[in-house]
Tab-separated table of C-alpha atoms in Angstrom:
chain	number	residue	atom	x	y	z
A	1	MET	CA	-9.314	-23.436	19.825
A	2	SER	CA	-8.387	-23.076	16.139
A	3	ILE	CA	-4.890	-23.502	14.713
A	4	ILE	CA	-3.272	-20.245	13.580
A	5	ASN	CA	-1.088	-20.209	10.476
A	6	MET	CA	2.063	-18.257	11.408
A	7	ARG	CA	3.186	-17.555	7.857
A	8	THR	CA	6.542	-16.126	6.846
A	9	VAL	CA	6.198	-12.367	6.995
A	10	THR	CA	8.862	-11.391	4.459
A	11	PRO	CA	12.158	-12.747	3.118
A	12	VAL	CA	13.311	-9.310	1.886
A	13	ASN	CA	16.775	-8.181	3.050
A	14	THR	CA	15.984	-4.644	4.224
A	15	PHE	CA	18.096	-1.627	5.199
A	16	LEU	CA	16.544	1.424	6.897
A	17	GLY	CA	18.127	4.839	7.417
A	18	CYS	CA	19.231	8.035	5.704
A	19	GLY	CA	21.747	7.221	2.979
A	20	SER	CA	20.741	3.557	2.713
A	21	SER	CA	19.889	4.009	-0.988
A	22	ARG	CA	23.639	4.360	-1.605
A	23	LEU	CA	24.073	0.693	-0.699
A	24	ALA	CA	22.673	-0.311	-4.108
A	25	GLY	CA	26.068	-0.670	-5.765
A	26	LYS	CA	27.443	-2.763	-2.901
A	27	LEU	CA	24.417	-5.073	-3.009
A	28	VAL	CA	24.670	-5.595	-6.772
A	29	SER	CA	28.404	-6.222	-6.767
A	30	GLY	CA	27.964	-8.534	-3.766
A	31	MET	CA	25.738	-10.713	-5.957
A	32	ASN	CA	28.488	-10.743	-8.619
A	33	LEU	CA	26.258	-8.905	-11.093
A	34	SER	CA	27.559	-6.342	-13.540
A	35	LYS	CA	24.549	-4.827	-15.363
A	36	VAL	CA	21.253	-3.481	-14.017
A	37	LEU	CA	18.037	-1.979	-15.318
A	38	LEU	CA	17.144	1.091	-13.238
A	39	VAL	CA	13.414	1.827	-13.351
A	40	CYS	CA	11.873	5.166	-12.306
A	41	ASP	CA	9.462	7.849	-13.515
A	42	GLU	CA	10.203	11.281	-14.942
A	43	SER	CA	9.567	13.190	-11.709
A	44	VAL	CA	11.806	10.956	-9.586
A	45	LYS	CA	14.577	11.419	-12.136
A	46	ALA	CA	13.992	15.188	-12.420
A	47	PHE	CA	14.157	15.667	-8.633
A	48	GLY	CA	17.462	13.807	-8.465
A	49	LEU	CA	16.141	10.992	-6.294
A	50	VAL	CA	17.977	8.388	-8.372
A	51	ASP	CA	21.326	10.192	-8.145
A	52	GLY	CA	22.600	8.418	-5.034
A	53	VAL	CA	21.708	5.017	-6.469
A	54	LEU	CA	23.373	5.873	-9.783
A	55	GLU	CA	26.533	7.070	-8.072
A	56	SER	CA	26.776	3.940	-5.942
A	57	LEU	CA	26.378	1.728	-9.017
A	58	GLN	CA	29.001	3.690	-10.925
A	59	GLU	CA	31.412	3.425	-7.995
A	60	ALA	CA	30.846	-0.348	-8.020
A	61	LYS	CA	31.609	-0.432	-11.775
A	62	VAL	CA	28.099	-1.664	-12.583
A	63	SER	CA	26.666	-0.914	-16.046
A	64	ILE	CA	23.312	0.868	-16.028
A	65	VAL	CA	20.347	0.861	-18.410
A	66	MET	CA	17.644	3.339	-17.409
A	67	TYR	CA	13.900	3.305	-18.042
A	68	ASP	CA	12.337	6.537	-16.739
A	69	GLY	CA	8.876	6.423	-18.313
A	70	VAL	CA	6.817	4.559	-15.705
A	71	GLN	CA	3.165	5.635	-15.673
A	72	PRO	CA	0.782	5.615	-12.696
A	73	ASP	CA	-1.303	2.441	-12.313
A	74	PRO	CA	1.188	0.652	-14.587
A	75	PRO	CA	-0.443	-0.574	-17.815
A	76	ALA	CA	0.374	-4.069	-19.031
A	77	ALA	CA	1.843	-2.842	-22.331
A	78	MET	CA	4.330	-0.630	-20.492
A	79	ILE	CA	5.359	-3.449	-18.142
A	80	ASP	CA	5.962	-5.718	-21.143
A	81	GLU	CA	8.025	-2.929	-22.724
A	82	VAL	CA	10.212	-2.613	-19.636
A	83	ALA	CA	10.644	-6.384	-19.427
A	84	ALA	CA	11.607	-6.534	-23.115
A	85	LEU	CA	14.197	-3.771	-22.631
A	86	CYS	CA	15.674	-5.646	-19.682
A	87	LYS	CA	15.966	-8.838	-21.721
A	88	LYS	CA	17.338	-7.104	-24.833
A	89	GLU	CA	20.062	-5.333	-22.824
A	90	GLY	CA	21.011	-8.461	-20.884
A	91	CYS	CA	20.411	-6.855	-17.498
A	92	GLN	CA	20.998	-9.172	-14.551
A	93	CYS	CA	19.090	-7.188	-11.915
A	94	VAL	CA	16.247	-4.661	-11.753
A	95	ILE	CA	16.333	-1.692	-9.368
A	96	SER	CA	13.195	0.430	-8.937
A	97	VAL	CA	13.424	3.911	-7.431
A	98	GLY	CA	9.990	5.477	-6.888
A	99	GLY	CA	6.484	5.008	-5.568
A	100	GLY	CA	4.226	1.988	-5.713
A	101	SER	CA	3.724	2.026	-9.490
A	102	VAL	CA	7.478	2.092	-10.100
A	103	LEU	CA	8.116	-0.690	-7.597
A	104	ASP	CA	5.370	-2.868	-9.089
A	105	THR	CA	6.704	-2.290	-12.609
A	106	GLY	CA	10.161	-3.401	-11.503
A	107	LYS	CA	8.777	-6.481	-9.747
A	108	PHE	CA	6.971	-7.597	-12.877
A	109	ALA	CA	9.915	-6.817	-15.188
A	110	ALA	CA	12.198	-8.958	-13.016
A	111	LEU	CA	9.620	-11.776	-12.947
A	112	LEU	CA	9.243	-11.810	-16.737
A	113	GLN	CA	12.966	-12.400	-17.266
A	114	ALA	CA	12.487	-16.019	-16.174
A	115	ASN	CA	8.864	-16.549	-17.237
A	116	PRO	CA	7.555	-16.511	-20.841
A	117	GLY	CA	4.829	-14.340	-22.301
A	118	SER	CA	3.151	-11.108	-21.228
A	119	ILE	CA	2.266	-9.957	-17.747
A	120	CYS	CA	-1.352	-10.299	-18.921
A	121	ASP	CA	-0.869	-14.071	-18.977
A	122	TYR	CA	-0.181	-14.096	-15.244
A	123	ALA	CA	-2.874	-11.542	-14.418
A	124	ALA	CA	-5.482	-13.541	-16.356
A	125	ASN	CA	-4.460	-16.773	-14.662
A	126	THR	CA	-3.001	-16.097	-11.234
A	127	ALA	CA	-2.450	-19.838	-10.804
A	128	ALA	CA	-0.214	-20.039	-13.894
A	129	PRO	CA	3.111	-21.737	-13.095
A	130	ARG	CA	5.945	-19.273	-12.569
A	131	VAL	CA	9.409	-19.161	-11.063
A	132	LYS	CA	11.441	-16.472	-9.360
A	133	GLY	CA	12.834	-13.887	-11.769
A	134	ILE	CA	16.166	-12.089	-11.663
A	135	PRO	CA	17.130	-10.140	-8.503
A	136	PHE	CA	15.022	-7.077	-7.759
A	137	ILE	CA	15.974	-4.214	-5.433
A	138	ALA	CA	13.248	-1.832	-4.246
A	139	VAL	CA	14.071	1.766	-3.305
A	140	PRO	CA	10.795	3.506	-2.326
A	141	THR	CA	10.486	7.283	-2.497
A	142	THR	CA	7.159	7.364	-0.644
A	143	ALA	CA	6.107	5.907	2.694
A	144	GLY	CA	2.855	4.213	1.842
A	145	THR	CA	2.396	1.214	-0.431
A	146	GLY	CA	4.798	-1.153	1.310
A	147	SER	CA	5.389	-2.783	-2.083
A	148	GLU	CA	9.060	-3.129	-1.165
A	149	VAL	CA	8.166	-5.973	1.217
A	150	THR	CA	4.859	-7.332	-0.074
A	151	SER	CA	4.422	-10.415	-2.218
A	152	GLY	CA	2.057	-8.671	-4.628
A	153	ALA	CA	1.939	-6.103	-7.393
A	154	VAL	CA	-0.813	-4.486	-9.460
A	155	VAL	CA	-1.146	-4.211	-13.242
A	156	THR	CA	-3.757	-2.321	-15.287
A	157	LEU	CA	-5.061	-4.517	-18.088
A	158	PRO	CA	-5.909	-3.180	-21.583
A	159	ASN	CA	-9.601	-3.020	-20.588
A	160	GLY	CA	-8.736	-0.635	-17.746
A	161	VAL	CA	-9.248	-3.161	-14.951
A	162	LYS	CA	-6.578	-3.233	-12.240
A	163	VAL	CA	-5.532	-6.745	-11.234
A	164	GLY	CA	-3.311	-7.850	-8.400
A	165	VAL	CA	-0.838	-10.693	-8.837
A	166	SER	CA	0.772	-12.180	-5.750
A	167	GLY	CA	3.092	-14.962	-4.748
A	168	PRO	CA	6.543	-15.562	-3.280
A	169	GLU	CA	8.087	-15.025	-6.716
A	170	LEU	CA	7.254	-11.323	-6.398
A	171	PHE	CA	9.170	-10.646	-3.202
A	172	ALA	CA	12.045	-8.230	-3.701
A	173	THR	CA	15.570	-9.469	-3.133
A	174	ALA	CA	16.378	-6.376	-1.073
A	175	ALA	CA	14.805	-3.088	-0.024
A	176	LEU	CA	16.595	0.184	0.738
A	177	LEU	CA	14.418	2.432	2.907
A	178	ASP	CA	16.047	5.853	2.734
A	179	PRO	CA	13.973	8.569	4.479
A	180	ALA	CA	16.104	11.224	2.764
A	181	LEU	CA	14.367	10.350	-0.514
A	182	THR	CA	11.004	11.376	0.981
A	183	LEU	CA	12.061	14.776	2.376
A	184	GLY	CA	10.815	16.665	-0.671
A	185	LEU	CA	7.460	14.899	-0.894
A	186	PRO	CA	4.646	17.515	-0.864
A	187	LYS	CA	2.218	17.690	2.053
A	188	GLY	CA	-0.646	16.089	0.141
A	189	GLY	CA	1.492	13.205	-1.069
A	190	THR	CA	2.959	12.705	2.385
A	191	ALA	CA	-0.492	12.499	3.971
A	192	SER	CA	-2.176	10.298	1.379
A	193	THR	CA	0.656	7.760	1.081
A	194	ALA	CA	0.997	7.445	4.865
A	195	MET	CA	-2.739	6.915	5.241
A	196	ASP	CA	-2.534	4.176	2.613
A	197	ALA	CA	-0.107	2.450	4.991
A	198	PHE	CA	-2.481	3.162	7.895
A	199	ALA	CA	-5.288	1.497	5.931
A	200	HIS	CA	-3.076	-1.517	5.202
A	201	ALA	CA	-2.369	-1.934	8.910
A	202	VAL	CA	-5.995	-1.571	9.997
A	203	GLU	CA	-7.471	-3.787	7.275
A	204	ALA	CA	-4.825	-6.487	7.740
A	205	MET	CA	-5.534	-6.559	11.468
A	206	LEU	CA	-9.296	-6.691	10.884
A	207	SER	CA	-9.103	-9.249	8.089
A	208	GLY	CA	-9.761	-12.308	10.219
A	209	ILE	CA	-6.998	-14.195	8.381
A	210	GLY	CA	-4.003	-12.624	10.101
A	211	ASN	CA	-2.103	-13.856	13.139
A	212	PRO	CA	-0.497	-12.416	16.285
A	213	ILE	CA	2.640	-11.305	14.409
A	214	CYS	CA	0.433	-9.537	11.865
A	215	ASP	CA	-1.309	-7.708	14.718
A	216	ILE	CA	1.980	-6.623	16.334
A	217	LEU	CA	3.195	-5.201	13.025
A	218	SER	CA	-0.123	-3.466	12.353
A	219	LEU	CA	-0.312	-1.853	15.777
A	220	GLN	CA	3.220	-0.502	15.594
A	221	ALA	CA	2.498	0.923	12.120
A	222	VAL	CA	-0.668	2.607	13.440
A	223	HIS	CA	1.267	4.021	16.392
A	224	LEU	CA	4.072	5.441	14.240
A	225	ILE	CA	1.676	7.081	11.762
A	226	ALA	CA	-0.540	8.566	14.470
A	227	LYS	CA	2.583	9.911	16.215
A	228	SER	CA	4.549	11.234	13.251
A	229	LEU	CA	2.309	11.982	10.266
A	230	LYS	CA	1.345	15.513	11.289
A	231	LYS	CA	4.983	16.260	12.156
A	232	ALA	CA	6.075	15.176	8.677
A	233	VAL	CA	3.296	17.175	7.013
A	234	ASP	CA	4.039	20.305	9.062
A	235	ASN	CA	7.816	20.003	8.553
A	236	GLY	CA	8.732	18.004	5.489
A	237	GLN	CA	12.411	18.071	6.465
A	238	ASP	CA	11.856	16.248	9.781
A	239	GLU	CA	14.038	13.191	9.196
A	240	HIS	CA	12.869	11.388	12.334
A	241	ALA	CA	9.193	11.739	11.367
A	242	ARG	CA	9.986	10.685	7.802
A	243	GLN	CA	11.809	7.602	9.035
A	244	ASP	CA	8.879	6.728	11.306
A	245	LEU	CA	6.536	6.855	8.306
A	246	MET	CA	8.867	4.784	6.144
A	247	LEU	CA	9.157	2.167	8.884
A	248	ALA	CA	5.365	2.229	9.345
A	249	ALA	CA	4.779	1.567	5.640
A	250	TYR	CA	7.260	-1.310	5.795
A	251	LEU	CA	5.601	-2.847	8.880
A	252	ALA	CA	2.121	-2.427	7.398
A	253	GLY	CA	3.327	-4.047	4.172
A	254	MET	CA	4.597	-7.058	6.099
A	255	SER	CA	1.292	-7.245	7.961
A	256	LEU	CA	-0.519	-7.088	4.629
A	257	ASN	CA	1.301	-10.209	3.439
A	258	ASP	CA	-0.604	-12.216	6.032
A	259	GLY	CA	-3.774	-10.191	6.567
A	260	GLY	CA	-4.771	-8.733	3.224
A	261	CYS	CA	-7.029	-5.799	2.355
A	262	ASN	CA	-10.793	-5.985	2.429
A	263	TYR	CA	-13.601	-3.484	3.079
A	264	GLY	CA	-11.721	-0.190	2.797
A	265	HIS	CA	-9.653	-1.046	-0.247
A	266	ALA	CA	-12.736	-2.291	-2.085
A	267	ILE	CA	-14.194	1.196	-1.582
A	268	ALA	CA	-10.934	2.954	-2.473
A	269	HIS	CA	-10.358	1.001	-5.678
A	270	ILE	CA	-13.815	1.764	-7.081
A	271	ILE	CA	-14.129	5.403	-5.984
A	272	GLY	CA	-10.513	6.172	-6.852
A	273	ALA	CA	-10.914	4.803	-10.369
A	274	LYS	CA	-14.287	6.514	-10.929
A	275	TYR	CA	-13.130	9.997	-9.878
A	276	HIS	CA	-9.365	9.693	-10.539
A	277	LEU	CA	-8.500	10.340	-6.904
A	278	PRO	CA	-5.260	9.513	-5.063
A	279	HIS	CA	-5.551	5.988	-3.729
A	280	GLY	CA	-4.272	6.846	-0.261
A	281	ALA	CA	-6.684	9.745	0.145
A	282	VAL	CA	-9.686	7.495	-0.490
A	283	CYS	CA	-8.221	4.810	1.787
A	284	ALA	CA	-7.964	7.492	4.490
A	285	VAL	CA	-11.629	8.440	4.097
A	286	ALA	CA	-12.639	4.771	4.127
A	287	ALA	CA	-10.573	3.846	7.209
A	288	PRO	CA	-13.122	5.141	9.771
A	289	MET	CA	-15.860	3.235	7.940
A	290	VAL	CA	-13.747	0.066	8.167
A	291	ILE	CA	-13.400	0.460	11.928
A	292	GLU	CA	-17.119	1.076	12.455
A	293	TYR	CA	-18.095	-1.759	10.112
A	294	PHE	CA	-16.120	-4.311	12.145
A	295	ALA	CA	-17.161	-2.901	15.554
A	296	GLU	CA	-18.869	-6.059	16.754
A	297	ALA	CA	-16.754	-8.573	14.825
A	298	PHE	CA	-13.405	-7.443	16.296
A	299	PRO	CA	-14.088	-5.288	19.359
A	300	GLU	CA	-10.818	-6.070	21.160
A	301	LYS	CA	-8.681	-5.462	18.072
A	302	ILE	CA	-10.381	-2.096	17.509
A	303	ARG	CA	-9.698	-1.157	21.127
A	304	GLN	CA	-6.035	-2.058	20.539
A	305	ILE	CA	-5.964	0.162	17.438
A	306	GLY	CA	-7.298	3.035	19.540
A	307	GLN	CA	-4.703	2.386	22.229
A	308	ALA	CA	-1.966	2.366	19.572
A	309	MET	CA	-3.192	5.853	18.639
A	310	GLU	CA	-2.846	6.748	22.357
A	311	LEU	CA	-6.582	7.285	22.834
A	312	SER	CA	-8.177	7.083	26.265
A	313	LEU	CA	-10.867	4.409	25.986
A	314	GLU	CA	-13.050	3.710	28.988
A	315	SER	CA	-13.266	0.036	29.954
A	316	GLY	CA	-17.068	0.075	29.935
A	317	LEU	CA	-17.521	1.264	26.345
A	318	ASP	CA	-19.674	-1.025	24.259
A	319	PRO	CA	-18.136	-2.149	20.932
A	320	LYS	CA	-20.014	0.342	18.741
A	321	ALA	CA	-19.214	3.302	21.004
A	322	CYS	CA	-15.568	2.258	21.174
A	323	ALA	CA	-15.359	1.873	17.396
A	324	LYS	CA	-16.947	5.285	16.881
A	325	LYS	CA	-14.410	6.910	19.192
A	326	VAL	CA	-11.524	5.283	17.322
A	327	ALA	CA	-13.070	6.091	13.926
A	328	ASP	CA	-13.570	9.729	14.922
A	329	ALA	CA	-9.898	9.916	15.944
A	330	VAL	CA	-8.946	8.741	12.454
A	331	ARG	CA	-11.229	11.393	10.970
A	332	GLU	CA	-9.493	14.011	13.121
A	333	LEU	CA	-6.092	12.760	11.949
A	334	ASN	CA	-7.237	13.034	8.318
A	335	ASP	CA	-8.472	16.563	8.909
A	336	SER	CA	-5.258	17.606	10.683
A	337	VAL	CA	-3.121	16.643	7.666
A	338	GLY	CA	-5.409	18.130	5.017
A	339	ILE	CA	-7.144	15.023	3.699
A	340	ARG	CA	-10.546	16.139	2.495
A	341	PRO	CA	-13.756	14.248	3.339
A	342	LEU	CA	-15.840	12.317	0.846
A	343	SER	CA	-18.152	15.236	0.094
A	344	ALA	CA	-15.179	17.423	-0.874
A	345	LEU	CA	-13.489	14.928	-3.183
A	346	GLY	CA	-15.907	15.373	-6.072
A	347	VAL	CA	-17.932	12.273	-5.214
A	348	ARG	CA	-21.602	12.805	-6.051
A	349	TYR	CA	-24.181	11.661	-3.519
A	350	GLU	CA	-26.491	10.466	-6.283
A	351	ASP	CA	-23.700	8.155	-7.516
A	352	LEU	CA	-23.463	6.275	-4.225
A	353	PRO	CA	-25.961	3.480	-5.063
A	354	MET	CA	-24.125	2.762	-8.312
A	355	LEU	CA	-20.760	2.870	-6.529
A	356	ALA	CA	-21.974	0.486	-3.823
A	357	GLU	CA	-23.040	-2.052	-6.449
A	358	ALA	CA	-19.617	-1.784	-8.133
A	359	ILE	CA	-17.803	-2.120	-4.793
A	360	LEU	CA	-19.698	-5.337	-4.094
A	361	GLN	CA	-18.018	-6.862	-7.176
A	362	GLU	CA	-14.515	-5.619	-6.307
A	363	PRO	CA	-12.016	-8.480	-5.665
A	364	CYS	CA	-11.220	-7.316	-2.113
A	365	VAL	CA	-14.791	-8.239	-1.183
A	366	MET	CA	-13.754	-11.879	-1.574
A	367	VAL	CA	-11.431	-11.369	1.408
A	368	LEU	CA	-14.288	-9.665	3.250
A	369	ARG	CA	-16.457	-12.752	2.713
A	370	MET	CA	-13.667	-14.867	4.236
A	371	THR	CA	-13.515	-12.446	7.168
A	372	LEU	CA	-17.256	-12.664	7.835
A	373	PRO	CA	-18.264	-16.082	6.453
A	374	GLU	CA	-21.663	-16.050	8.151
A	375	ALA	CA	-22.657	-12.595	6.864
A	376	GLN	CA	-24.835	-11.989	3.836
A	377	ILE	CA	-22.853	-9.093	2.357
A	378	THR	CA	-24.876	-6.847	0.056
A	379	ALA	CA	-24.449	-3.452	-1.596
A	380	GLU	CA	-26.114	-1.867	1.442
A	381	ASP	CA	-23.101	-2.843	3.545
A	382	PHE	CA	-21.264	-0.166	1.562
A	383	LEU	CA	-24.079	2.194	0.608
A	384	LEU	CA	-25.280	3.068	4.108
A	385	PRO	CA	-21.803	3.826	5.558
A	386	LEU	CA	-20.941	5.864	2.451
A	387	GLN	CA	-24.158	7.856	2.807
A	388	ARG	CA	-23.500	8.480	6.499
A	389	GLU	CA	-19.929	9.557	5.795
A	390	PHE	CA	-21.088	11.854	3.023
A	391	GLN	CA	-23.799	13.430	5.174
A	392	ARG	CA	-21.423	13.809	8.106
A	393	THR	CA	-19.263	16.303	6.213
A	394	SER	CA	-21.610	17.884	3.670
A	395	CYS	CA	-23.571	19.951	6.174
């Protein structure tokens, strides 16, 4: 029997519940800090989602410098700009209020306060020595990426390539999970971000490098999303459903720290970049393919995923039949919350061979090779499932 590495899931001090974002001022003053850089994007600022954080900081007599120009898929030049502003203003803490791109920008800006050079230096050489930066507080406004508790962040290099950087130095100091900040999220954004978290949970559990704690976290995330996603999409003001999704994203993020993404995220990164599609929506479409791909490698784990979704799975089902039943349930969940299938996302069937070749080179495939060390993984491992998925919904 092999030895399992029970790694630390997350060191992030986390608060969950409506109004928790208003703890920001108390946290900052409790660290004896007096000046913060607040990072967000224009829409988060326009919708007033930073107001509670701002008020709490003002009440705590904390000085505030704001950067509200974060772009999606944060480019390296912008991250360096934010880091330079933080240093110039003498900010002692970074607080990010927003989605995954905003959180990642804040993580990197905090890191660069104690490490020289550009973020490109650390993306080009992920083994480059680095130390923990200044305190960073994450306040997510979506329930999806889990960046508030993961040890990684993503930067877009000048050549357009997205690169992940990970390590304990990138853990947030604290996370404030306030479901009230997600109440106004549109239906499409609610569905796609939650299914990103669903994909994190499934891929981490089927990574082959997780552990029993990782599986427990993944299964609870799957259960919460299957139970509450449609409720949140149908009634965006349902605070209980919103909190379930926020907790699910958090749990899936913790699971991701140990398990990692593989098959589905390799597909999502390439197709999303090619057609400029929401990351979570492509992850959602890929999730059933992930489950079917690993049918024989992880039959018991796939059965557990189905049970977490409250499916009735006969004891005599063979692995492929069981995986298909679970995968079809995920497809039904996607359909119920308005996530369109591959054939309706603008993906061209004739592009699939080219996409499969590109997916084979995607960094997440390195994790896939660790998951299935005996397999000879080729472009056909992606092409055939993509073709089947396309044909399934294009009739």
